PDB file of C-alpha atoms in Angstrom:
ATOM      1  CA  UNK C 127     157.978-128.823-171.032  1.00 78.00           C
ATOM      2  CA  UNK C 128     155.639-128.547-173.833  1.00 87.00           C
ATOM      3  CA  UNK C 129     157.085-131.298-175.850  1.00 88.00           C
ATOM      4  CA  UNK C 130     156.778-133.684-172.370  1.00 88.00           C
ATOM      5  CA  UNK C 131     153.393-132.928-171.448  1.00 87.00           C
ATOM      6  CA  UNK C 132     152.883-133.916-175.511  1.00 88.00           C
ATOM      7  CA  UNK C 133     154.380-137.163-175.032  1.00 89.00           C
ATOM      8  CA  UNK C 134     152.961-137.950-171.095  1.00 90.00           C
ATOM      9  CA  UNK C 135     149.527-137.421-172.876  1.00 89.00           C
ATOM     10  CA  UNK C 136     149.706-139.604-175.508  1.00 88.00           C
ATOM     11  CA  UNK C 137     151.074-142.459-173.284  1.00 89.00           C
ATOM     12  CA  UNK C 138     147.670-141.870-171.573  1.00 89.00           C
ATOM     13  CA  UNK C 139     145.258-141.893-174.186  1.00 85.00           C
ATOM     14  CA  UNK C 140     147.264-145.494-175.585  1.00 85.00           C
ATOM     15  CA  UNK C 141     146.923-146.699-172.500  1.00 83.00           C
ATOM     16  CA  UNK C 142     143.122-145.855-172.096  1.00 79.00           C
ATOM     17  CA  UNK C 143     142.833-147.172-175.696  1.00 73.00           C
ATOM     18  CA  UNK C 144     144.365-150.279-174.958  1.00 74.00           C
ATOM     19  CA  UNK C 145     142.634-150.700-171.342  1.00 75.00           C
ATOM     20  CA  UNK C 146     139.129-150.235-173.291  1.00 65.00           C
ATOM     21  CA  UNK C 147     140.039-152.221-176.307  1.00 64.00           C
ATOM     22  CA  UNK C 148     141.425-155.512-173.862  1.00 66.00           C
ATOM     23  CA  UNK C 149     137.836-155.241-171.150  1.00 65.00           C
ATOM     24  CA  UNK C 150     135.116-154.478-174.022  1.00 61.00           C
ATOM     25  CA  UNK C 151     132.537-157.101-174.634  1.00 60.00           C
ATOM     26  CA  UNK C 152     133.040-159.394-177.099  1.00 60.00           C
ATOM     27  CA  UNK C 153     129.924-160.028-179.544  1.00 59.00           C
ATOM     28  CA  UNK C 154     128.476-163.381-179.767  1.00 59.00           C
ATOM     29  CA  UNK C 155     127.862-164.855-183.378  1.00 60.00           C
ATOM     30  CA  UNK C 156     124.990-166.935-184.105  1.00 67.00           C
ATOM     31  CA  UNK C 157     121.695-167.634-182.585  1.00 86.00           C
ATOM     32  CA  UNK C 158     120.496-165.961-179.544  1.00 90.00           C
ATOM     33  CA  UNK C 159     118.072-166.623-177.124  1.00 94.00           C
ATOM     34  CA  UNK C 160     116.544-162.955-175.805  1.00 96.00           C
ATOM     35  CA  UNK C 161     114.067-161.423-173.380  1.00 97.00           C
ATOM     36  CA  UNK C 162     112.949-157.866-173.690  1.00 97.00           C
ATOM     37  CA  UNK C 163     111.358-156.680-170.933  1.00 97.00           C
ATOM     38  CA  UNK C 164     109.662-153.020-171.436  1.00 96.00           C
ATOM     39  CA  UNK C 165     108.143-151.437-168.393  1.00 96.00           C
ATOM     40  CA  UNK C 166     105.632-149.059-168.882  1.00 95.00           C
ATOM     41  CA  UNK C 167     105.082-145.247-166.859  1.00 93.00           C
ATOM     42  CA  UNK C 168     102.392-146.538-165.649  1.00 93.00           C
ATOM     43  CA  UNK C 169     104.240-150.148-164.224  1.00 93.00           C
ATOM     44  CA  UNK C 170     102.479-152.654-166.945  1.00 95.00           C
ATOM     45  CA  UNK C 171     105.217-154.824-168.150  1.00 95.00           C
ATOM     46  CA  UNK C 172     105.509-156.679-171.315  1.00 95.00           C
ATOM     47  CA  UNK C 173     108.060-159.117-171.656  1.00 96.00           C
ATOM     48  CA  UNK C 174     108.676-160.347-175.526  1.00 96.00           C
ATOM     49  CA  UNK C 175     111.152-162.954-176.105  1.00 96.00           C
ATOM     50  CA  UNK C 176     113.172-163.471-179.363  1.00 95.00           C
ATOM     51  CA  UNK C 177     115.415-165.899-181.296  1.00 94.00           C
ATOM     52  CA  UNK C 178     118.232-163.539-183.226  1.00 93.00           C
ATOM     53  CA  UNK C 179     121.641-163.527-185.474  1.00 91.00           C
ATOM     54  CA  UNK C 180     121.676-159.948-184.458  1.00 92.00           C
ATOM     55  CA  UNK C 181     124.759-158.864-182.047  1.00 90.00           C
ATOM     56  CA  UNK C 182     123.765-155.378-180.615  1.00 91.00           C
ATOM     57  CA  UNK C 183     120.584-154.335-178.652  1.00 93.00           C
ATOM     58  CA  UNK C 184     119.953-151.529-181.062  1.00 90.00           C
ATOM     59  CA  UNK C 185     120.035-153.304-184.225  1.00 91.00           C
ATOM     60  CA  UNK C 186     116.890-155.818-182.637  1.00 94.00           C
ATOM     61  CA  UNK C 187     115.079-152.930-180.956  1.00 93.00           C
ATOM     62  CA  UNK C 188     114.598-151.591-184.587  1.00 90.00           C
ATOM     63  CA  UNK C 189     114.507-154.932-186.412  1.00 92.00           C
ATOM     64  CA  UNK C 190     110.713-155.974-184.104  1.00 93.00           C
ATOM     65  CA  UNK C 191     110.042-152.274-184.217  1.00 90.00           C
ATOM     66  CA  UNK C 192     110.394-151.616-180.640  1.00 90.00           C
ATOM     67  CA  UNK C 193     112.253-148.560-180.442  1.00 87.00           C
ATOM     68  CA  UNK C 194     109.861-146.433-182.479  1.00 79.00           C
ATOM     69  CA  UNK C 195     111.354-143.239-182.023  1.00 72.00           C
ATOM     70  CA  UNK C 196     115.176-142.552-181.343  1.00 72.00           C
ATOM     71  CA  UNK C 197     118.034-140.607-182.241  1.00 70.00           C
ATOM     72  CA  UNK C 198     121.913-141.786-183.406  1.00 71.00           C
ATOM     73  CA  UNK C 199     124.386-139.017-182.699  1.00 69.00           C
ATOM     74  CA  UNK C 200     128.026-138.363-180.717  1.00 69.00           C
ATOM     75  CA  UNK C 201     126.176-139.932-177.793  1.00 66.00           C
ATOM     76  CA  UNK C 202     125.192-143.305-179.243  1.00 70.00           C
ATOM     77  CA  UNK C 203     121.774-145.054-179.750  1.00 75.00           C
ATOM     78  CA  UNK C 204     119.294-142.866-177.662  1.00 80.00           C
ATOM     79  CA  UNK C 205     115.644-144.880-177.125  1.00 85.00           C
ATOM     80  CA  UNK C 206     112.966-141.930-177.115  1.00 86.00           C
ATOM     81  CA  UNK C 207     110.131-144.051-178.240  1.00 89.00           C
ATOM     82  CA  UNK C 208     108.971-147.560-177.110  1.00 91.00           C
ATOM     83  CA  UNK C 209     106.386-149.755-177.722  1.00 87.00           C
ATOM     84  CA  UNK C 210     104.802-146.513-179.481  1.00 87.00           C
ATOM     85  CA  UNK C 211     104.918-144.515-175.893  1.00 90.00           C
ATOM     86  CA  UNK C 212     107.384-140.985-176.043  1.00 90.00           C
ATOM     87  CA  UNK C 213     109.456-140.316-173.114  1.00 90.00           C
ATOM     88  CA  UNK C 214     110.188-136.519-173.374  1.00 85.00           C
ATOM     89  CA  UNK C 215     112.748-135.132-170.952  1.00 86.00           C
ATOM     90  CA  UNK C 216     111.497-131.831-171.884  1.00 87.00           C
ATOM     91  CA  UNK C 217     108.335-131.464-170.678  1.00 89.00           C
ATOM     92  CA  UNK C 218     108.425-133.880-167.445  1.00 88.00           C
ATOM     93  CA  UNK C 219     112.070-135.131-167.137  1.00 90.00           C
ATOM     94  CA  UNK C 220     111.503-138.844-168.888  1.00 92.00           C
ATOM     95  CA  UNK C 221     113.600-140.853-170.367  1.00 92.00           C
ATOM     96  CA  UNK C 222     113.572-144.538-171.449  1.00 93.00           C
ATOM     97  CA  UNK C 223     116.246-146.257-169.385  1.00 93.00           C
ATOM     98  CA  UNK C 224     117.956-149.224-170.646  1.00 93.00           C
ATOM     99  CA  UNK C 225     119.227-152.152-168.181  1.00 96.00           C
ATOM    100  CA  UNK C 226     121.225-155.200-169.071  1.00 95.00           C
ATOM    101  CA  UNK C 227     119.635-157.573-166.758  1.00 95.00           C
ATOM    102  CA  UNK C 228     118.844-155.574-163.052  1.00 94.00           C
ATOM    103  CA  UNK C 229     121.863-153.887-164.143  1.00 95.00           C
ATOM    104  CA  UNK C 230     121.649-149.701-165.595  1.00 94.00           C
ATOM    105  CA  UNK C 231     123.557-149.966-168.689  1.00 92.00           C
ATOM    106  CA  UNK C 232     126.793-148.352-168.873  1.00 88.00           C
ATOM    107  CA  UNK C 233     126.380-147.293-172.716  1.00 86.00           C
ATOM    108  CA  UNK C 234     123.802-146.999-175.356  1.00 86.00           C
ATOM    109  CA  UNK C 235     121.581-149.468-176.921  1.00 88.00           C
ATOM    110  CA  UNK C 236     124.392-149.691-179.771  1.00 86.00           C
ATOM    111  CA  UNK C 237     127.010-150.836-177.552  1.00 86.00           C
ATOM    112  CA  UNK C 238     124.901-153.277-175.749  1.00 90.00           C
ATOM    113  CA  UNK C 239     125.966-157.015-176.575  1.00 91.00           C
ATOM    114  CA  UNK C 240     123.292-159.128-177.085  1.00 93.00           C
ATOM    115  CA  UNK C 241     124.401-162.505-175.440  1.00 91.00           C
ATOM    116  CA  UNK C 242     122.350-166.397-175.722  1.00 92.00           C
ATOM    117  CA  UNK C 243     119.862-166.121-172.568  1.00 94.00           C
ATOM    118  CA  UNK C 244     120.566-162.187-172.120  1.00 95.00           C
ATOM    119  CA  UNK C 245     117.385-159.531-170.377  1.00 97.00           C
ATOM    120  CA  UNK C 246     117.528-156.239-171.792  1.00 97.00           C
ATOM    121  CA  UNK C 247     115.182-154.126-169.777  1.00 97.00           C
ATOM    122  CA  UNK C 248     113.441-150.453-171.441  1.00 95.00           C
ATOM    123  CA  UNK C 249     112.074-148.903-168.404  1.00 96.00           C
ATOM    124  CA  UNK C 250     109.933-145.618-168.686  1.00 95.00           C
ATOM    125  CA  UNK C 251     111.928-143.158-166.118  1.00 95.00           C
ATOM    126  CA  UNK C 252     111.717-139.624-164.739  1.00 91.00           C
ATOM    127  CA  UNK C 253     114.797-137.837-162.930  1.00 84.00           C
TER     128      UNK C 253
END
């Protein structure tokens, strides 16, 4: 029984492997177009607009300086720091939310794909 449940679960993780590996995003070489939008606690907006080789959110936020404070770890890319404002989760429950578009993003600011005419949205949160 041992020996099955061995083999069932490794079927399942190369399956999950290979479901991930065939629906991730593909990075774009070359120039990109980009907007970053960054919303403030407060509501101001700033929207900044670049022209980048880059591939991955991350890599521009700290390239133009944007994500002044963050942290790399098992969890990915975490934004603390933007535009020079914390967001600290322990004292009010704040974090800097990242959005691809309107849409919440679905992974870290590493993972994010950074596409020719793409909005990447840091948004100043509270849960």
């Amino acid at each position: 029984n041992l020996i099955v449940a061995v083999v069932i679960l490794a079927v399942v993780v190369a399956a999950l492997l290979g479901i991930y590996s065939a629906t991730r995003p593909e990075t774009v070489e070359g120039s990109k177009h980009v907007t970053i939008q960054i919303i403030h606690k407060d509501g101001t907006e700033k929207k900044l607009e670049y022209d980048t080789d880059l591939e991955y959110l991350a890599d521009l936020l700290l390239e133009k300086e944007l994500a002044t404070g963050y942290s790399s770890d098992e969890y990915g890319f975490t934004v603390e720091s933007v535009d020079g404002v914390a967001a600290d989760w322990e004292k009010d429950n704040a974090y800097w939310a990242l959005y691809e578009g309107d849409e919440y993003a679905t992974t870290s600011a590493a993972g994010i794909v950074l596409t020719d005419g793409g909005l990447y949205k840091l948004v100043y949160e509270t849960f």
